[in-house]
Every structure is written in structure tokens, then in C-alpha cells.
Coordinates of C-alpha atoms and ligand atoms in Angstrom, one line a residue:
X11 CA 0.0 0.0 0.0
X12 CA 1.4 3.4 -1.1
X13 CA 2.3 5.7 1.8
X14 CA 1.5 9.6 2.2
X15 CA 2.3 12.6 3.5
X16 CA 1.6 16.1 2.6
X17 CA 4.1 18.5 3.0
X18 CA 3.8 22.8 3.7
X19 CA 5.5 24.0 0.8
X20 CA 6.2 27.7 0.4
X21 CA 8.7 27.0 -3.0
X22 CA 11.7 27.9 -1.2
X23 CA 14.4 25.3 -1.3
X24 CA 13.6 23.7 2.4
X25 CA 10.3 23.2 1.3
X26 CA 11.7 21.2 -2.0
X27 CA 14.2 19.5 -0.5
X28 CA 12.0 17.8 2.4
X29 CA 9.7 17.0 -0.6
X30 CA 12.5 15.0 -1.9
X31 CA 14.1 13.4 1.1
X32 CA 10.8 12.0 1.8
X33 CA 9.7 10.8 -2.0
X34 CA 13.0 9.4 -2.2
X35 CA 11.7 7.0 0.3
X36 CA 9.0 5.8 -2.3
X37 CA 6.3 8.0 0.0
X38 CA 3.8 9.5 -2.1
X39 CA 3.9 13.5 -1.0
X40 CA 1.2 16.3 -2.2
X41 CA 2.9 19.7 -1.5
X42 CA 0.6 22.6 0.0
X43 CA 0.7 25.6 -1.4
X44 CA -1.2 28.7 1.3
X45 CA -1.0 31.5 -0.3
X46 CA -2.6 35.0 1.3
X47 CA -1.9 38.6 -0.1
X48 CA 1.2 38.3 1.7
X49 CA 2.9 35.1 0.1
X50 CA 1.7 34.7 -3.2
X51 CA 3.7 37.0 -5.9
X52 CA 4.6 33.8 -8.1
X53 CA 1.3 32.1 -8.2
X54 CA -1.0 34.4 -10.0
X55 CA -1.9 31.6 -12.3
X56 CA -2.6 28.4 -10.5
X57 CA -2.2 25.6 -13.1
X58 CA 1.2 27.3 -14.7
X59 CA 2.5 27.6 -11.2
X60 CA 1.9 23.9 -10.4
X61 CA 3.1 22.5 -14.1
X62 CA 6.3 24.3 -13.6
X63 CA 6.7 23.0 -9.6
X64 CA 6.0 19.3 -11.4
X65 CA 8.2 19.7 -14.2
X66 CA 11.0 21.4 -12.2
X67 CA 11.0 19.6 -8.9
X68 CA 8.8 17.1 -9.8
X69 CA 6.9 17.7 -6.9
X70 CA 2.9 17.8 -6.9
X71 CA 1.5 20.8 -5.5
X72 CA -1.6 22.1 -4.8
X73 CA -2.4 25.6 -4.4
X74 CA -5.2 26.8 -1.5
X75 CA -5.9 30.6 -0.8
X76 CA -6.6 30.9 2.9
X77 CA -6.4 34.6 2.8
X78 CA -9.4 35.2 4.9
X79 CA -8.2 33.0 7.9
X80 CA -5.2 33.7 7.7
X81 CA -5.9 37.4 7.8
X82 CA -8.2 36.9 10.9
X83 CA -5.2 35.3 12.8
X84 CA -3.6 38.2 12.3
X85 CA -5.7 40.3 14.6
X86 CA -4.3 38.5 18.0
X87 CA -1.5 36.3 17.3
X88 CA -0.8 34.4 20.6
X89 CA 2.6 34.4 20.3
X90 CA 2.9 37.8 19.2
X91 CA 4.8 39.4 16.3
X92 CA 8.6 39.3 15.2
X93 CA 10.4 42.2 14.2
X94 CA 7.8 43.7 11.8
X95 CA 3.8 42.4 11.4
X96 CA 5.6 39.0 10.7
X97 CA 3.6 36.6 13.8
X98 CA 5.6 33.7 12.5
X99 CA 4.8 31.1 15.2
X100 CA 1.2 31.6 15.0
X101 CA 1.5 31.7 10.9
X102 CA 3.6 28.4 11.2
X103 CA 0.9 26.8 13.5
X104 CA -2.0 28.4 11.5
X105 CA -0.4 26.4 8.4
X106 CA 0.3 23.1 9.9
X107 CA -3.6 23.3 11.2
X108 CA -4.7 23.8 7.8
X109 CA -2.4 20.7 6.7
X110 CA -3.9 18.6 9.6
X111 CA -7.1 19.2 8.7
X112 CA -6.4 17.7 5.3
X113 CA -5.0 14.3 6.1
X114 CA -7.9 12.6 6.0
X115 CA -9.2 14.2 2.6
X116 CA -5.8 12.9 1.2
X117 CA -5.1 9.5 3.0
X118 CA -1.9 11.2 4.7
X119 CA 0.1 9.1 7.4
X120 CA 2.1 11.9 8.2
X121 CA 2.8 16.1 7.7
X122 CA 6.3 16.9 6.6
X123 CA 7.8 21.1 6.5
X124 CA 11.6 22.0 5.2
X125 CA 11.7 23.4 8.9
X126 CA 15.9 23.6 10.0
X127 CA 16.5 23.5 13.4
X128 CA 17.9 27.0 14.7
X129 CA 17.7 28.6 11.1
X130 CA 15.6 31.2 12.2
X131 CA 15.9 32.9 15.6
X132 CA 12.5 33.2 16.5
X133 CA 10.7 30.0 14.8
X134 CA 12.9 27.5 14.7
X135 CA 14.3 27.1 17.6
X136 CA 13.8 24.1 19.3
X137 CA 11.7 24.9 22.1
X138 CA 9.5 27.0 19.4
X139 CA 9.5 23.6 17.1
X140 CA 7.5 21.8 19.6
X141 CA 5.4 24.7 20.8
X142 CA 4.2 24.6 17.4
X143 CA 3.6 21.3 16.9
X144 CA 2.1 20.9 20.0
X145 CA 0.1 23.9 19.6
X146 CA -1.0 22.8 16.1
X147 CA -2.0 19.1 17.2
X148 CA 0.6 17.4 14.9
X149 CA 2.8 16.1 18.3
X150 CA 4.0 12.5 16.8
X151 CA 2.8 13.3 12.9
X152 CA 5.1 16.1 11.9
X153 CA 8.0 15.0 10.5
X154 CA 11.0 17.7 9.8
X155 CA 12.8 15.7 7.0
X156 CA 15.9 17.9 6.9
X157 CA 16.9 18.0 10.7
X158 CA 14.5 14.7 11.7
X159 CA 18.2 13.0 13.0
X160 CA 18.3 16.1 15.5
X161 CA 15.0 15.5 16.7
X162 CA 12.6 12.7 18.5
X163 CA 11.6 10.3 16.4
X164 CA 8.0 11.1 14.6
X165 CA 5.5 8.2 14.3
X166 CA 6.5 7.9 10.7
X167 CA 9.9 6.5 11.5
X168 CA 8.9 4.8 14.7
X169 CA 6.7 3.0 12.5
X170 CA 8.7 2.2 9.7
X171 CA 7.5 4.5 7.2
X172 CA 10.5 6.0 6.6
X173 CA 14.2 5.2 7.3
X174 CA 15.4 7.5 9.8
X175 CA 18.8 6.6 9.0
X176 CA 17.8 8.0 5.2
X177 CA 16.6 11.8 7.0
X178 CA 19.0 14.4 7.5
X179 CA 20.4 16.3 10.5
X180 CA 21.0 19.8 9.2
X181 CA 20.9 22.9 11.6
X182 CA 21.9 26.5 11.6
X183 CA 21.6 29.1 9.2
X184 CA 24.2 28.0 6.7
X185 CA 23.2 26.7 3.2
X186 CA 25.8 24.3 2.1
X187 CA 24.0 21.1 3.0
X188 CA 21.3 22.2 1.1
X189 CA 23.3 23.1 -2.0
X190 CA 24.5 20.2 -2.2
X191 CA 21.5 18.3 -1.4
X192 CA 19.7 20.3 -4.2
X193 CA 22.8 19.2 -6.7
X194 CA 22.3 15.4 -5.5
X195 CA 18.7 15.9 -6.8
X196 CA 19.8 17.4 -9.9
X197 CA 17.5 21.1 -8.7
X198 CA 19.5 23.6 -10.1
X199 CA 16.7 26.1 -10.4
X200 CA 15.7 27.5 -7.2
X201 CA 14.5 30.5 -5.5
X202 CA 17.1 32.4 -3.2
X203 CA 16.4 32.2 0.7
X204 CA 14.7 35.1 2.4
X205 CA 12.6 37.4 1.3
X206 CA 9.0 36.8 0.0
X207 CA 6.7 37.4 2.7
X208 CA 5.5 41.0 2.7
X209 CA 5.1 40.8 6.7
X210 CA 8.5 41.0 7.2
X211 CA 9.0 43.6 5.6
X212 CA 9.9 46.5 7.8
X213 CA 8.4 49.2 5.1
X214 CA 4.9 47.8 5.5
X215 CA 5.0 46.6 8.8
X216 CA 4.4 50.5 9.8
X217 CA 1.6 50.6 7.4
X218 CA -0.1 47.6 8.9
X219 CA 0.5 48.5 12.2
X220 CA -0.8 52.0 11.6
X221 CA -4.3 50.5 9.4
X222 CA -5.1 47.0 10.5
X223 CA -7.0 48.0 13.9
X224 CA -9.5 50.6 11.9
X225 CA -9.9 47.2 9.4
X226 CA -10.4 45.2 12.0
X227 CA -12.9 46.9 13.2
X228 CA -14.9 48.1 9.9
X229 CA -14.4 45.1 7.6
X230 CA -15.6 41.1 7.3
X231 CA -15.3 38.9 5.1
X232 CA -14.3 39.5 1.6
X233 CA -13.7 43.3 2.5
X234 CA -11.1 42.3 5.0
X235 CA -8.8 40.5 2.6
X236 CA -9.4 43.1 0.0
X237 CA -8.3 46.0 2.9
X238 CA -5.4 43.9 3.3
X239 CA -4.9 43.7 -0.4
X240 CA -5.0 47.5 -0.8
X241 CA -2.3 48.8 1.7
X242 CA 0.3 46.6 -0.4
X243 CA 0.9 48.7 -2.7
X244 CA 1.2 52.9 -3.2
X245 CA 1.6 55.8 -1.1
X246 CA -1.1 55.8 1.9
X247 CA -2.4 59.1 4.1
X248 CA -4.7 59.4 6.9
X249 CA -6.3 63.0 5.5
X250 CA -8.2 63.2 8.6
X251 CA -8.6 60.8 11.7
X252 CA -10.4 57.5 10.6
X253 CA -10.0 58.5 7.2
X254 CA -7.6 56.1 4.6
X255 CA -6.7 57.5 1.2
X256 CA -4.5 55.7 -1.5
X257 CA -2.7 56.9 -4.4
X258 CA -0.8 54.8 -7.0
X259 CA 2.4 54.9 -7.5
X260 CA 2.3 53.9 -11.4
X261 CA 0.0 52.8 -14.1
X262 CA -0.1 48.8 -12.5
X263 CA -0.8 50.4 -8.9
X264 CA -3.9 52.6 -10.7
X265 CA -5.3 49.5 -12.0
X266 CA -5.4 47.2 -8.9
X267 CA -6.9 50.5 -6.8
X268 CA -9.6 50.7 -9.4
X269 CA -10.1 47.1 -9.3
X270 CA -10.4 47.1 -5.7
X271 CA -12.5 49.7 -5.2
X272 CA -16.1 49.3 -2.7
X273 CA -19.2 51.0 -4.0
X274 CA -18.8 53.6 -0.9
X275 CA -15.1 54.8 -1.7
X276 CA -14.6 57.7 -3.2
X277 CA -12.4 57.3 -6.5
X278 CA -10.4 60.4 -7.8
X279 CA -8.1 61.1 -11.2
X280 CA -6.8 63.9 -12.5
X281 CA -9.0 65.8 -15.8
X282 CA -6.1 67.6 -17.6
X283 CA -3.2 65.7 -17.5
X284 CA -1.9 63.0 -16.1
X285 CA -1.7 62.0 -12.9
X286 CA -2.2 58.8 -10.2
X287 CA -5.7 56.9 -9.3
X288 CA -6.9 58.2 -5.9
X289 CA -8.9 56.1 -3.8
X290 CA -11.1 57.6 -0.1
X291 CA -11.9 54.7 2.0
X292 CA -13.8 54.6 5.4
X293 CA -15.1 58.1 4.4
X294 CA -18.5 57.1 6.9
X295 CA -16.1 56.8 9.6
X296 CA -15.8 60.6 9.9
X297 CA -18.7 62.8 10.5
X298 CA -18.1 65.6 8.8
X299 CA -20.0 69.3 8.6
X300 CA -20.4 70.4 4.5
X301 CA -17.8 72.5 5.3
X302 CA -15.2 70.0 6.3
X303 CA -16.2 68.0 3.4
X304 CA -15.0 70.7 0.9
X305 CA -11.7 70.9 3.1
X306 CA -11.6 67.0 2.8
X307 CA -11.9 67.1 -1.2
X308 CA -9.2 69.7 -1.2
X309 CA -6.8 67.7 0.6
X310 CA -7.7 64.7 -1.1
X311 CA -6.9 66.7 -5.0
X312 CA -4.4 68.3 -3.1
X313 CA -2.3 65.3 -2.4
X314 CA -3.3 63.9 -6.1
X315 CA -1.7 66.8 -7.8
X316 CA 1.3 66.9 -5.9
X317 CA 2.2 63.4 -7.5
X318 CA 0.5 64.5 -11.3
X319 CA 2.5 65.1 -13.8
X320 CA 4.5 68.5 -13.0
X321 CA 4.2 72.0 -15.0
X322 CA 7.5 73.5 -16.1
X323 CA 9.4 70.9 -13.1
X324 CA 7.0 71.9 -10.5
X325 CA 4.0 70.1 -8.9
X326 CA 0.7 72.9 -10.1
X327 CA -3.0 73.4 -10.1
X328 CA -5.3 70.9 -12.2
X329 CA -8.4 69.8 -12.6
X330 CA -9.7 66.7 -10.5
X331 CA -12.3 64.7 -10.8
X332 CA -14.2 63.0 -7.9
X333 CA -16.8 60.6 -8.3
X334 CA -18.4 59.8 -4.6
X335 CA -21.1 57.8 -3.6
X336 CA -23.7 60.2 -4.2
X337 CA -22.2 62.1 -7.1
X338 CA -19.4 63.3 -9.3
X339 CA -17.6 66.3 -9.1
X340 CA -15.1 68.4 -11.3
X341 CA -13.1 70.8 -10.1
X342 CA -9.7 72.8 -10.0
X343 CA -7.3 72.4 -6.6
X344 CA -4.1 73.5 -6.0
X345 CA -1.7 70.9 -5.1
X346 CA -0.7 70.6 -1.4
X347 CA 3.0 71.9 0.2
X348 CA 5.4 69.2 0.7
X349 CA 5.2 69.9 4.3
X350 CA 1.6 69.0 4.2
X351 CA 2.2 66.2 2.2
X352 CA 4.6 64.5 4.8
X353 CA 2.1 65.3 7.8
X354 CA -0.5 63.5 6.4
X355 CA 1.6 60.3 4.7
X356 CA 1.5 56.8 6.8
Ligands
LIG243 S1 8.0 35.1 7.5 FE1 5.8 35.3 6.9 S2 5.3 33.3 5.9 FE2 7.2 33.0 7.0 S3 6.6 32.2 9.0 FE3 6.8 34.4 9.3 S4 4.7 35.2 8.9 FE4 4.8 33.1 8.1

């Protein structure tokens, strides 16, 4: 009878060579692929992505958006976040839930993850290691191909479904081993290490930190993910408290804001020349007097002239349309100081 095990696979090298270890053994391995609007820049098309993982690695994969979840884990992570918005344990033991969850579906003896003991300081060390797996209910199933000599042995090996003697003991941060596990299998064509999820990233960490309690509190569902979505990309401003414009940076930014936008955001772009896509979100968050309203679309133009094109080198007064929910309007605003500019930008 043919053994299986499904694997977390985030198309780094770890996450192919545990694949490998473990098929090499003659077990049958599915590869998960999570992806959220935080890990998912190369799999915008599902099917291409998984062809290329099966013709390069020769791995199966199978891609699952759990976005929404994911994104509601993110309000309280129990163990808290790393250095940025990055709440690693929790997102480890979010993932090897979701994996769990799936064994039956797929027949699976056992959960493998490219984890290396004491690669990362905060995950992978390993006290962390079995906080997680105790935490995710995988004590006994998880099995950690590429440092599995380093650690108790897993049901799977106790068993005799795999040859402990065949796993690996690799630790630390160094990539050698892995090289030259990676040329034993003949994978010459890998991603580099690091990098690749956007909660890490110290940039946006501010952003998140400054936005996601106001989302949290306004948005459900599908909204949530696409809040999470928007504050990926451009330049963001609180023009007044509550409030949450967007501009884009370039024509692809322009597209996914108009593509994103809810029926009750406000959506401006510039009428003479051009300029970037402006997007108002949360505007019923504020109460605002008709004055403060006018003073709102002045700020909001304001800030979308400063970035239009310039006149003669210098930012300058243009016409800006702004369609609302209950109307469109055309008008001509001065663009704001930089000074201005710089108060209001998250
Ligand atoms: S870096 Fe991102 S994807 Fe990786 S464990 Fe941390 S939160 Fe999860």
C-alpha cells in the first residue's frame, strides 16, 4: 500500500528538498501551497505555477488561498509578532492546522515542513519547534525531513515508514548542505532564501501597524482581505482621523486601486493631464459638517496633484475629478506643500 504525506511548501528550497528526502523513500507527497496577499507574488496563475513546480522539482503541488483565515489570525497572534507584522509562530501553526485538517481528505500518514533546526531565531528554535507542533496538534505526525536526525523520532519512522537513518540532520543558518543536497537531486533552479513574505517587511510593517486596527474593526469577510490587499501597494495618508486614502504609484498600482474599489469609496483622477488613481476609504467613519467636506476634497486633490505630472518641473494646479457615492464632481485644486504632504503620509 502506497504511503502519504503532505508537506507545507512555500517554494523555497527547504520546502523542495523535504519534498525530496521524503519521495525518495518511495512516499507519495502532495505539496501545499497557502498563499494570502502576503505570500503569493509567483502564483497568479494556479495551473502554470503547479506544471512548472511538477516539471522542475517534480513535486505535486496544490495551491489553497486561505487569505481570509489567515488574515483573521492576524488580529491577536498568541505568540505575538517578530520584528515587523511577521507573527511567524502563530502563521507556522495556522499552516500546519490547515495541513492537519487535510490528512484525511488525502489519506496522509504523516505532515512533513523544510523546517531547520535553529535557522531562524525566533521559529525554529527548538523549544518553538515543539510549541508549534504541540500547539497545532501534529505532536508525533510532523515530521521535519531535513533535521528529523536532531529531533525525536516522529510516528512515521517509529513505524517504519520512513528510514530515519535515510533523514538528515542539518541545523543552523548555513546553506551548504542544502546546496549540495539540491545538486544530488539534480535542482539547479531554485528561488534564493529570504525574502518573499511581505510581513517581514519593515516598510509595511508601519503601514499595517498604523491601518489593520480601523480594518479590523470596519471590515468582514471578503472586504477584510481586499483592505489587506489595498495597503500593499502605493503611497497611503490618513487626511483626517479614521479616514484612509490611496494613491498609485504607477500605471499597475492605478489598475489594482480601481479594481479594488467598494461601492462607498470615493475614487479620484486627474481631468487635464496625467496623474495617479486616488482612492477615499472609510469616508462614513468621519462625521463631517459640508464645510469639512469641501476641506476633505481639497486635501484629497491636493495630495493627487502633488504626484500628477509637473508644469515646467514643478507640482501645479489641475483639474480633479471626484466621483463619490452620491455624485461626481469636477473641479480645479491646488496641489498641497510638501510639508503637508509629509504630515498626512502613513
Ligand atoms: S515570514 Fe511570513 S510566511 Fe514566514 S513564518 Fe513568518 S509570517 Fe509566516
Amino acid at each position: 500500500m502506497s504511503i502519504t504525506a503532505l508537506a507545507l511548501f512555500s517554494g523555497g528550497l527547504d520546502s523542495i528538498l523535504a519534498c525530496r528526502v521524503v519521495m525518495a523513500q518511495g512516499v507519495k507527497v502532495v505539496a501545499l501551497r497557502f498563499i494570502t496577499p502576503f505570500f503569493e507574488a509567483d502564483v497568479d496563475d494556479v495551473a502554470a505555477y503547479s506544471a512548472a513546480v511538477q516539471e522542475k522539482y517534480g513535486i505535486r503541488v496544490k495551491v489553497m488561498d486561505v487569505s481570509h483565515d489567515f488574515i483573521n489570525m492576524l488580529k491577536a497572534p498568541q505568540h505575538g509578532f517578530g520584528r515587523h507584522f511577521n507573527p511567524c509562530i502563530d502563521c507556522k501553526i495556522f499552516m500546519l492546522r490547515q495541513a492537519r485538517s487535510l490528512m484525511l481528505e488525502y489519506q496522509a500518514s504523516f505532515l512533513i515542513t523544510g523546517e531547520v533546526l535553529g535557522q531562524r531565531p525566533m521559529s525554529q528554535r527548538r523549544d518553538t519547534l515543539r510549541v508549534i507542533e504541540r500547539e497545532s496538534g501534529c505532536e508525533g505526525i510532523l515530521l521535519r525531513p531535513l533535521c528529523a536526525q536532531l529531533m525525536l523520532p516522529t510516528q512515521a519512522e517509529l513505524q517504519g515508514l520512513v528510514e530515519r537513518e535515510q533523514l538528515l540532520r542539518i541545523s543552523g543558518r548555513g546553506r551548504t548542505e542544502q546546496q549540495q543536497l539540491a545538486a544530488h537531486f539534480q535542482i539547479h533552479d531554485y528561488p534564493a532564501p529570504a525574502g518573499g513574505c511581505l510581513l517581514a517587511d519593515v516598510n509595511l510593517a508601519a503601514r499595517f501597524r498604523h491601518f489593520s486596527p480601523g480594518i479590523f474593526a470596519e471590515a468582514k469577510g471578503a472586504a477584510l482581505v481586499d483592505d489587506f490587499r489595498l495597503l500593499l501597494f502605493g503611497r497611503h495618508f490618513e487626511p483626517a482621523p479614521g479616514l484612509w486614502f490611496v494613491l498609485g504609484r504607477d500605471q499597475k498600482d492605478n489598475e489594482r486601486i480601481m479594481a479594488l474599489r467598494q461601492p462607498d469609496d470615493w475614487l479620484l483622477h486627474m481631468v487635464d493631464r496625467p496623474g495617479p488613481v486616488g482612492l477615499l476609504r472609510r469616508r462614513a467613519a468621519a462625521e463631517l459638517t459640508a464645510l469639512q467636506l469641501d476641506e476633505l476634497e481639497a486635501t484629497l486633490a491636493g495630495l493627487l496633484l502633488r504626484y500628477a505630472k509637473k508644469v515646467e518641473g514643478r507640482a501645479a494646479a489641475g483639474v480633479v475629478r471626484i466621483e463619490r457615492d452620491t455624485g461626481v464632481q469636477e473641479a480645479r485644486f491646488d496641489p498641497l506643500a510638501d510639508e503637508q504632504v509629509q504630515e498626512l503620509m502613513v
